[in-house]
Short mmCIF file of C-alpha atoms and ligand atoms in Angstrom, two decimals:
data_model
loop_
_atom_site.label_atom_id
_atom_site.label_comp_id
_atom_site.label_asym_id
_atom_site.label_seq_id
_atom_site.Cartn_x
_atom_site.Cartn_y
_atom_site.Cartn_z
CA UNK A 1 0.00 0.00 0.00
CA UNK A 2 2.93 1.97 0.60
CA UNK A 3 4.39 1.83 -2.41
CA UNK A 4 0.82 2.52 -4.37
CA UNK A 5 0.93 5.84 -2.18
CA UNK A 6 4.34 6.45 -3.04
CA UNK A 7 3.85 5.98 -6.74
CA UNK A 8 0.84 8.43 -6.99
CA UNK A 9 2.14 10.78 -5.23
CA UNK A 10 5.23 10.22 -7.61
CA UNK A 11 2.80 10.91 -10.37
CA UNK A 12 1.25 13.67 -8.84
CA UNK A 13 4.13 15.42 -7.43
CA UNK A 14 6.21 14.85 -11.60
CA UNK A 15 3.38 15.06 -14.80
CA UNK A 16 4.54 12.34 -17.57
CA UNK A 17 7.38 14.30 -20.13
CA UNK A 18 8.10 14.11 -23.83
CA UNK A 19 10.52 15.39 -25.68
CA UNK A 20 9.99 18.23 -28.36
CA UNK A 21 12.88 19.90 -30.36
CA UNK A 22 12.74 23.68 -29.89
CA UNK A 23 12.00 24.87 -33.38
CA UNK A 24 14.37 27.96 -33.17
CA UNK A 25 17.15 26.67 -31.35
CA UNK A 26 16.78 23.19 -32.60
CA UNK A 27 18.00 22.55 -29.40
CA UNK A 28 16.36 18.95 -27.56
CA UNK A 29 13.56 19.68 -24.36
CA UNK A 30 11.97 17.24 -21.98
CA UNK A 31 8.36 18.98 -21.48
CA UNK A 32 5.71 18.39 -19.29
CA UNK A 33 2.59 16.03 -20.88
CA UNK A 34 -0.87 17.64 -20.41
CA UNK A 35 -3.30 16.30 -18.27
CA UNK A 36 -6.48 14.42 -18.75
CA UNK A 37 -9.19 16.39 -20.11
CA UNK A 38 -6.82 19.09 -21.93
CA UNK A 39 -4.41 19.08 -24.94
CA UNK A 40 -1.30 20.72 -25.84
CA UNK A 41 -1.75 24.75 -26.44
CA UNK A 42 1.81 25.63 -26.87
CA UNK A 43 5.06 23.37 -26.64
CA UNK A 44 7.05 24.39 -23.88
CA UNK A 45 10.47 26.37 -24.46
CA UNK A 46 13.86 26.71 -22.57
CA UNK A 47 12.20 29.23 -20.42
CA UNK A 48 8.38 28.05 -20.13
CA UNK A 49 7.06 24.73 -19.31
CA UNK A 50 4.13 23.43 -21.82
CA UNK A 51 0.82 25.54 -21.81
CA UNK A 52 -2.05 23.33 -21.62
CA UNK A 53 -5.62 24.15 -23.08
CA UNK A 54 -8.95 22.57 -21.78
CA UNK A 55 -10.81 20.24 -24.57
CA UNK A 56 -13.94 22.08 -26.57
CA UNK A 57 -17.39 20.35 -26.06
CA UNK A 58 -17.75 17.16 -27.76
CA UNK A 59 -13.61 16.27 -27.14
CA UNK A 60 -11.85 14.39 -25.23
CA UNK A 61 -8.29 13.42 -23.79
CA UNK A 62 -8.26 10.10 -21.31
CA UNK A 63 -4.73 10.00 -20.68
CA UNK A 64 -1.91 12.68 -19.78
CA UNK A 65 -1.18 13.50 -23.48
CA UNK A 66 1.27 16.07 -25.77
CA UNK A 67 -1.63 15.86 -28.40
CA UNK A 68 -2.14 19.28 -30.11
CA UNK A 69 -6.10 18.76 -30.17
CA UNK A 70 -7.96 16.86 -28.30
CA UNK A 71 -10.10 13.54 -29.96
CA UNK A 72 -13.34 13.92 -31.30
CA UNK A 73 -16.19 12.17 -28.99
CA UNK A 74 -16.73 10.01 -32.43
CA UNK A 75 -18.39 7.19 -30.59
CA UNK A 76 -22.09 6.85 -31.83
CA UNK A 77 -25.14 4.85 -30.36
CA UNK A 78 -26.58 3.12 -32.97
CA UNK A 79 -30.35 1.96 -33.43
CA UNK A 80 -30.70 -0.56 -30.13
CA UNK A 81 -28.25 0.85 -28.27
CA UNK A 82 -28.21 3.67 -25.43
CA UNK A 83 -25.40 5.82 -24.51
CA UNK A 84 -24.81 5.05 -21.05
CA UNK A 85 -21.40 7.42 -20.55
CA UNK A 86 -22.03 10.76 -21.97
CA UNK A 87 -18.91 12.64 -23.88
CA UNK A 88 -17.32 14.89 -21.66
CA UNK A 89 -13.72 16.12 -21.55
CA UNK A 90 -12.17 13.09 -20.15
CA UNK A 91 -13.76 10.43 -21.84
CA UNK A 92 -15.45 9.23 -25.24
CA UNK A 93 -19.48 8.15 -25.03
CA UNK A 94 -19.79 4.71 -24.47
CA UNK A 95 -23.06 2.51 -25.70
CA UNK A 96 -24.92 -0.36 -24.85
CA UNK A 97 -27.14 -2.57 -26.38
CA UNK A 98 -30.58 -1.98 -24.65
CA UNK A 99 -32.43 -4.01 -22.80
CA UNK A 100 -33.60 -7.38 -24.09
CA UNK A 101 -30.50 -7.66 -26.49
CA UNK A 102 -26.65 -8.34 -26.80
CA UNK A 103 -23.78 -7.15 -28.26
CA UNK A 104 -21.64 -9.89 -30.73
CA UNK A 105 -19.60 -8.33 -33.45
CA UNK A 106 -20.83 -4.74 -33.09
CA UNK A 107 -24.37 -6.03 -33.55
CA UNK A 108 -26.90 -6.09 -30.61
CA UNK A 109 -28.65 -9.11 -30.90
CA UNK A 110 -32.10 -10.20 -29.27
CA UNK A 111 -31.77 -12.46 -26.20
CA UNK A 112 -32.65 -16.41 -27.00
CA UNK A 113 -35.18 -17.50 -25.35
CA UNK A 114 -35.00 -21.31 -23.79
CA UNK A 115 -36.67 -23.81 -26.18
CA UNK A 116 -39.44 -26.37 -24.45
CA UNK A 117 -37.78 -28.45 -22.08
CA UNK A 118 -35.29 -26.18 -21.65
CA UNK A 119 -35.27 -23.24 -18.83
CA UNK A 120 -33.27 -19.97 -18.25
CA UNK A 121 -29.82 -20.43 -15.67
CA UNK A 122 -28.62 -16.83 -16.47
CA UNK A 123 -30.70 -14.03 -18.17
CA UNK A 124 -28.90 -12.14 -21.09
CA UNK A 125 -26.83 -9.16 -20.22
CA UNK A 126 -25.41 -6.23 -22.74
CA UNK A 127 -22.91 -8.68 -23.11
CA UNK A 128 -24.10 -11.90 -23.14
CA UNK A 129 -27.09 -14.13 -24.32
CA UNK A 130 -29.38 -16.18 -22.14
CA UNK A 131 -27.97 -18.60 -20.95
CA UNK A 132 -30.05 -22.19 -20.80
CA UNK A 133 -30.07 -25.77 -18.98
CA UNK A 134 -32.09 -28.86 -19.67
CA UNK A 135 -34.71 -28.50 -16.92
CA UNK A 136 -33.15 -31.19 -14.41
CA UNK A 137 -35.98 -34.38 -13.05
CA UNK A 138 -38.92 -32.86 -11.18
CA UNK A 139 -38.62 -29.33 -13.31
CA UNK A 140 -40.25 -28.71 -16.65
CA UNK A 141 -40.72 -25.58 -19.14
CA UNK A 142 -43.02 -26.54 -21.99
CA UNK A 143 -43.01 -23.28 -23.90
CA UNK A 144 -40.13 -21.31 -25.62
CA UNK A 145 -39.42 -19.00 -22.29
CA UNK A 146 -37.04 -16.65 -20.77
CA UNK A 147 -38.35 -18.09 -17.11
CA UNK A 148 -36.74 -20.67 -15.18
CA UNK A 149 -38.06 -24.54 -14.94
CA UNK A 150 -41.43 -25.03 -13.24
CA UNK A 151 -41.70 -27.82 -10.59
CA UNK A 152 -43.91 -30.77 -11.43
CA UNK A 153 -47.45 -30.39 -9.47
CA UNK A 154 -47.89 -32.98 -6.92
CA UNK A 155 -51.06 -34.69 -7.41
CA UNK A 156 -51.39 -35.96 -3.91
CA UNK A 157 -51.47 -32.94 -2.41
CA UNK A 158 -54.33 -31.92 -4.74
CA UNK A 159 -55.86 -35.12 -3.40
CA UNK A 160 -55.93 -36.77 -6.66
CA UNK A 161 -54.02 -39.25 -8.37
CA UNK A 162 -51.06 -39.28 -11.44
CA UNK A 163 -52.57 -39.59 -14.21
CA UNK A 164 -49.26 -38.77 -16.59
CA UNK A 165 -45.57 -38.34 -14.83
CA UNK A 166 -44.07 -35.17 -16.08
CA UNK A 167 -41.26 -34.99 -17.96
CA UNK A 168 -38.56 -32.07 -19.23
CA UNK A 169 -41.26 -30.58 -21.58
CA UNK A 170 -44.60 -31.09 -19.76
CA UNK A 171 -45.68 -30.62 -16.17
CA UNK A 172 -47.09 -33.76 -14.21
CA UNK A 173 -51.20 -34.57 -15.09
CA UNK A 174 -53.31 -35.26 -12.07
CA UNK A 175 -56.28 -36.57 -12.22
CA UNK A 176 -59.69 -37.21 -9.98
CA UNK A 177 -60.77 -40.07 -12.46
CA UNK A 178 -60.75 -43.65 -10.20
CA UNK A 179 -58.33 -44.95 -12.29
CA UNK A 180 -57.39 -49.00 -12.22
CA UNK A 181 -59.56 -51.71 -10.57
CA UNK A 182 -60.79 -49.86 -7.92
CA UNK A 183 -62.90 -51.49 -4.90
CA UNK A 184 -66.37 -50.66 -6.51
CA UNK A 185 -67.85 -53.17 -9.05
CA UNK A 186 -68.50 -51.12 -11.69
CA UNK A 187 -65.37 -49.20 -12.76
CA UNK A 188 -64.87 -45.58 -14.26
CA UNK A 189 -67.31 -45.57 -17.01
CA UNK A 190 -65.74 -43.07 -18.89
CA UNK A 191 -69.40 -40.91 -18.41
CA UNK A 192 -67.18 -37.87 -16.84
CA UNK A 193 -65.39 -35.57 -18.14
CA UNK A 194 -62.47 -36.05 -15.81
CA UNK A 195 -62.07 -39.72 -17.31
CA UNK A 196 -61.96 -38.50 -20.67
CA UNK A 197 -59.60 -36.25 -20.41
CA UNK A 198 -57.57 -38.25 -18.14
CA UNK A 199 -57.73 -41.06 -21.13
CA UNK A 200 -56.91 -38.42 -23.15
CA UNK A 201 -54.00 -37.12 -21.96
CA UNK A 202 -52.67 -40.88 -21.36
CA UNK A 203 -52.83 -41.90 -24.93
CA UNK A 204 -51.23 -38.50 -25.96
CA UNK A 205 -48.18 -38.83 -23.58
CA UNK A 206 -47.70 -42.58 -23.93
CA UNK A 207 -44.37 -43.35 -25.66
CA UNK A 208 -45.94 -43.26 -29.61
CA UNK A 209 -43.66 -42.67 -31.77
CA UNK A 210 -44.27 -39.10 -33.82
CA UNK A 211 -45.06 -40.89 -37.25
CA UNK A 212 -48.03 -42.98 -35.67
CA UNK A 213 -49.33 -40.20 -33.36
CA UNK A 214 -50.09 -38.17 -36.68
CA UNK A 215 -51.69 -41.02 -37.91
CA UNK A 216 -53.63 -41.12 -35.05
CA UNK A 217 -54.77 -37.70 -35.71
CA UNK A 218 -55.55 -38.38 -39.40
CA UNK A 219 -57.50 -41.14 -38.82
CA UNK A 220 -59.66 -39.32 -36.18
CA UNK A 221 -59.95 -36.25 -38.48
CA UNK A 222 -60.60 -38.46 -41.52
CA UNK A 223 -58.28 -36.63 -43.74
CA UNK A 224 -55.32 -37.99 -45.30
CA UNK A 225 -53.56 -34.43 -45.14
CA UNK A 226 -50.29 -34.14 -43.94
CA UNK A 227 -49.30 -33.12 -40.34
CA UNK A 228 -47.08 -30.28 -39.99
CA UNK A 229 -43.49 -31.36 -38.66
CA UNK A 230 -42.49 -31.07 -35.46
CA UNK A 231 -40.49 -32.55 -32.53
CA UNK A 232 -42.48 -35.59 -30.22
CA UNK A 233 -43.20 -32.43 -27.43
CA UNK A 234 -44.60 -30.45 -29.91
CA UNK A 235 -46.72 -32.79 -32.01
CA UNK A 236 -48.12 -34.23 -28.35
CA UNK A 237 -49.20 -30.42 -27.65
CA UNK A 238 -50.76 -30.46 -30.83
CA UNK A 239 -52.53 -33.79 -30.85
CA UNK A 240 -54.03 -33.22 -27.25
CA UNK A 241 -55.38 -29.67 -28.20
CA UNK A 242 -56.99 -31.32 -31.15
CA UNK A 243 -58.33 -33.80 -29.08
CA UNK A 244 -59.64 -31.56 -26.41
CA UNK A 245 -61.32 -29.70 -28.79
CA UNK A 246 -62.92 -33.53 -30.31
CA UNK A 247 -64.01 -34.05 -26.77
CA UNK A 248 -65.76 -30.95 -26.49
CA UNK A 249 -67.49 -31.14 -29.57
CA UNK A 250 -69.18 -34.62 -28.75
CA UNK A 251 -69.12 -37.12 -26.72
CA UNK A 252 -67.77 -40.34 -28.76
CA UNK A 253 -64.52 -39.05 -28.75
CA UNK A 254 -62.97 -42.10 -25.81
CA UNK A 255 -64.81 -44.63 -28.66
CA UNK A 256 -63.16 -43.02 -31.33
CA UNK A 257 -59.64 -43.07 -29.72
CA UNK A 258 -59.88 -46.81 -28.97
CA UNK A 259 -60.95 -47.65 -32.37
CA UNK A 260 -58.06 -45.15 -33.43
CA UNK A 261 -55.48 -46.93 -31.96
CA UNK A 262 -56.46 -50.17 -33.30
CA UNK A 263 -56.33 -48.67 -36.41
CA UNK A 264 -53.37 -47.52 -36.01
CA UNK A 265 -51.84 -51.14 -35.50
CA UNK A 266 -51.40 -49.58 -31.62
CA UNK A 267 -52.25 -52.63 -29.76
CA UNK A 268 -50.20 -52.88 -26.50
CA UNK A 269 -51.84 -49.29 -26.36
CA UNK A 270 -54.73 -50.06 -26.49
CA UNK A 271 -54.75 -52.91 -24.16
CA UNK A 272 -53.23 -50.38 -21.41
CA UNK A 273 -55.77 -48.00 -21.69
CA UNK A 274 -58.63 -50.79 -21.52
CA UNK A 275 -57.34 -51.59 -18.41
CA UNK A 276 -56.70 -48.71 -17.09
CA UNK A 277 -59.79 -47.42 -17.87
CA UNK A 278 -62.10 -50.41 -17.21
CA UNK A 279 -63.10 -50.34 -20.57
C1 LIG B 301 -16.45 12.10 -17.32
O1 LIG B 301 -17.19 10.87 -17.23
C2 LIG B 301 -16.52 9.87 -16.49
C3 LIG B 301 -17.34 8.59 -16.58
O2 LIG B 301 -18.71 8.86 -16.45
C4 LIG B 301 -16.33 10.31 -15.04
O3 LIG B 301 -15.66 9.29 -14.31
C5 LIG B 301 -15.53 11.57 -15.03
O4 LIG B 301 -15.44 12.07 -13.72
C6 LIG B 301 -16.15 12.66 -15.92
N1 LIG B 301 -15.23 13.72 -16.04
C7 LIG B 301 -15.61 14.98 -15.92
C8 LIG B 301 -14.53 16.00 -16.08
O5 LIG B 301 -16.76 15.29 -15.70
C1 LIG B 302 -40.38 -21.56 -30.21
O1 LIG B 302 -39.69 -20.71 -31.07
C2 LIG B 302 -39.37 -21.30 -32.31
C3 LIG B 302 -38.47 -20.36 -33.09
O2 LIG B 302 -38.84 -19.04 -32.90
C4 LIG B 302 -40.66 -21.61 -33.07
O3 LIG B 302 -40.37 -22.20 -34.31
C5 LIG B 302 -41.47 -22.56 -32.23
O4 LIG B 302 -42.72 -22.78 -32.83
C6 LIG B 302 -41.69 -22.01 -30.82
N1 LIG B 302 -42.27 -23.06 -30.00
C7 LIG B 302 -43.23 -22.83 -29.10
C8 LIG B 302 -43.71 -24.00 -28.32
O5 LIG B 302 -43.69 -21.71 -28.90
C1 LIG B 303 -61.76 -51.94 -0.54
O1 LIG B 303 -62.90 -52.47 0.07
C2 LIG B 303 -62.64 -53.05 1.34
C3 LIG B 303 -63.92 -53.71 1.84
O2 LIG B 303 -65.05 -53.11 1.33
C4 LIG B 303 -62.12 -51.98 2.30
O3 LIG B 303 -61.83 -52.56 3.56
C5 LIG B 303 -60.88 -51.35 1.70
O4 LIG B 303 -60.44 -50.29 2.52
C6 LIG B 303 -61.14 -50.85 0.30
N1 LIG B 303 -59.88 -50.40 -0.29
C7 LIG B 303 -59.76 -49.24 -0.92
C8 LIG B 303 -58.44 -48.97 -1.48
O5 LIG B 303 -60.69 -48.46 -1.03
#
């Protein structure tokens, strides 16, 4: 610490020197440099030390300098940026890329967002892009995001039952459908809406591969047009809207799903649900 103190007092007590050849005498001087925040008005001579001159509005000079004008604040924020150091006579402006986006290559760039399944560890800075993590077990994100994971809901504690486990890209689906051979003789009938849905949502998640789940949907639309593309998350988002929407409309729609899977050469499916479902 001693030696810091010692140094800037040094620095303080002897400006920074140059040397400058007197033009008349040609003879060789060791000047004083001008501070920060001024330039050079005259060169000093044999009899004068260096005259210093304060930099005009919009220039600067950082550093103890023998410049004979001070730099030009040329710095300029450009669209998506703001200036957050103004110009003044010790320093150039200085932008940022504004909020939401990131600087790479002189460009400001718009944060990512996390895809599905995916959730936020460090929001973007200025500097740097969002920065993502597979959501780890127990945590899911099913939309592109710039949040965190979301815990699974615990169906217990809602006093229901599991219907689907969640995964990375979808939360946990409870259900107050008696599923499985309960106690009571006649099982689940399917008459409520909770069943449905809860058979709904079980056929959607089950592991189908994405080429037979869009058959699914084709045969239950009775078109032969194609699916749009997607990954398995999305096309299961897809398929259980559209069969939401089926369910709402009438009330066939559990028949229609069976029959759908058989169709659909889904057999070992099929059986599950039956006996899940008591059907
Ligand atoms: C110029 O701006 C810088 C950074 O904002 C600041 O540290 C410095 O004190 C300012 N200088 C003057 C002379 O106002
Ligand atoms: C996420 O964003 C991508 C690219 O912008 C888009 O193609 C995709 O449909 C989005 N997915 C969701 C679930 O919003
Ligand atoms: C099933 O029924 C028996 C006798 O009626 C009863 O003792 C038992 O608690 C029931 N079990 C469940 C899981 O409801």
């Amino acid at each position: 610490a001693s030696l810091l103190l010692f140094l800037a007092e040094l620095s303080f007590s002897s400006p920074p020197t140059y040397q400058w050849k007197d033009a008349v005498t040609n003879e060789k001087l060791t000047c004083q440099q001008c501070p920060p925040g001024t330039c050079v008005a005259q060169h000093c001579t044999r009899d004068r030390q260096t005259v210093c001159q304060p930099c005009p509005d919009l220039h600067y000079t950082q550093y103890w300098n023998y410049l004979e004008k001070c730099r030009y604040c040329n710095t300029i924020c450009e669209e998506k940026q703001v200036e957050v150091q103004q110009c003044n006579s010790t320093h150039n402006r200085v932008c940022q890329c504004q909020e939401g986006y990131y600087s790479e290559m002189e460009f400001c760039i718009k944060h990512s967002e996390c895809p599905p399944g995916y959730g936020v560890e460090k929001l973007g800075t200025p500097f740097e892009n969002t920065k993502c993590r597979a959501c780890p077990r127990g945590f899911f994100s099913s939309s592109n995001s710039t949040k965190a994971c979301q815990p699974h809901q615990d169906c217990q504690k809602q006093g229901k039952v599991t219907n689907v486990p969640g995964n990375q890209y979808h939360d946990t689906l409870c259900t107050s459908c008696r599923l499985g051979r309960s106690n009571s003789t006649q099982g689940p009938a399917l008459a409520d809406d909770d069943c449905e849905q809860a058979m709904i949502d079980f056929v959607v998640y089950q592991n189908i591969p994405v080429r037979k789940l869009k058959r699914l949907q084709q045969i239950l639309e009775r078109s032969s047009k194609k699916q749009a593309l997607g990954n398995r998350a999305a096309v299961q988002e897809k398929f259980r809207a559209f069969l939401t929407h089926l369910k709402e409309g009438h009330s066939e729609v559990t028949k229609e799903l069976l029959s759908a899977l058989r169709a659909a050469k889904l057999h070992s499916i099929e059986e599950k649900v039956r006996e899940r479902f008591l059907l």
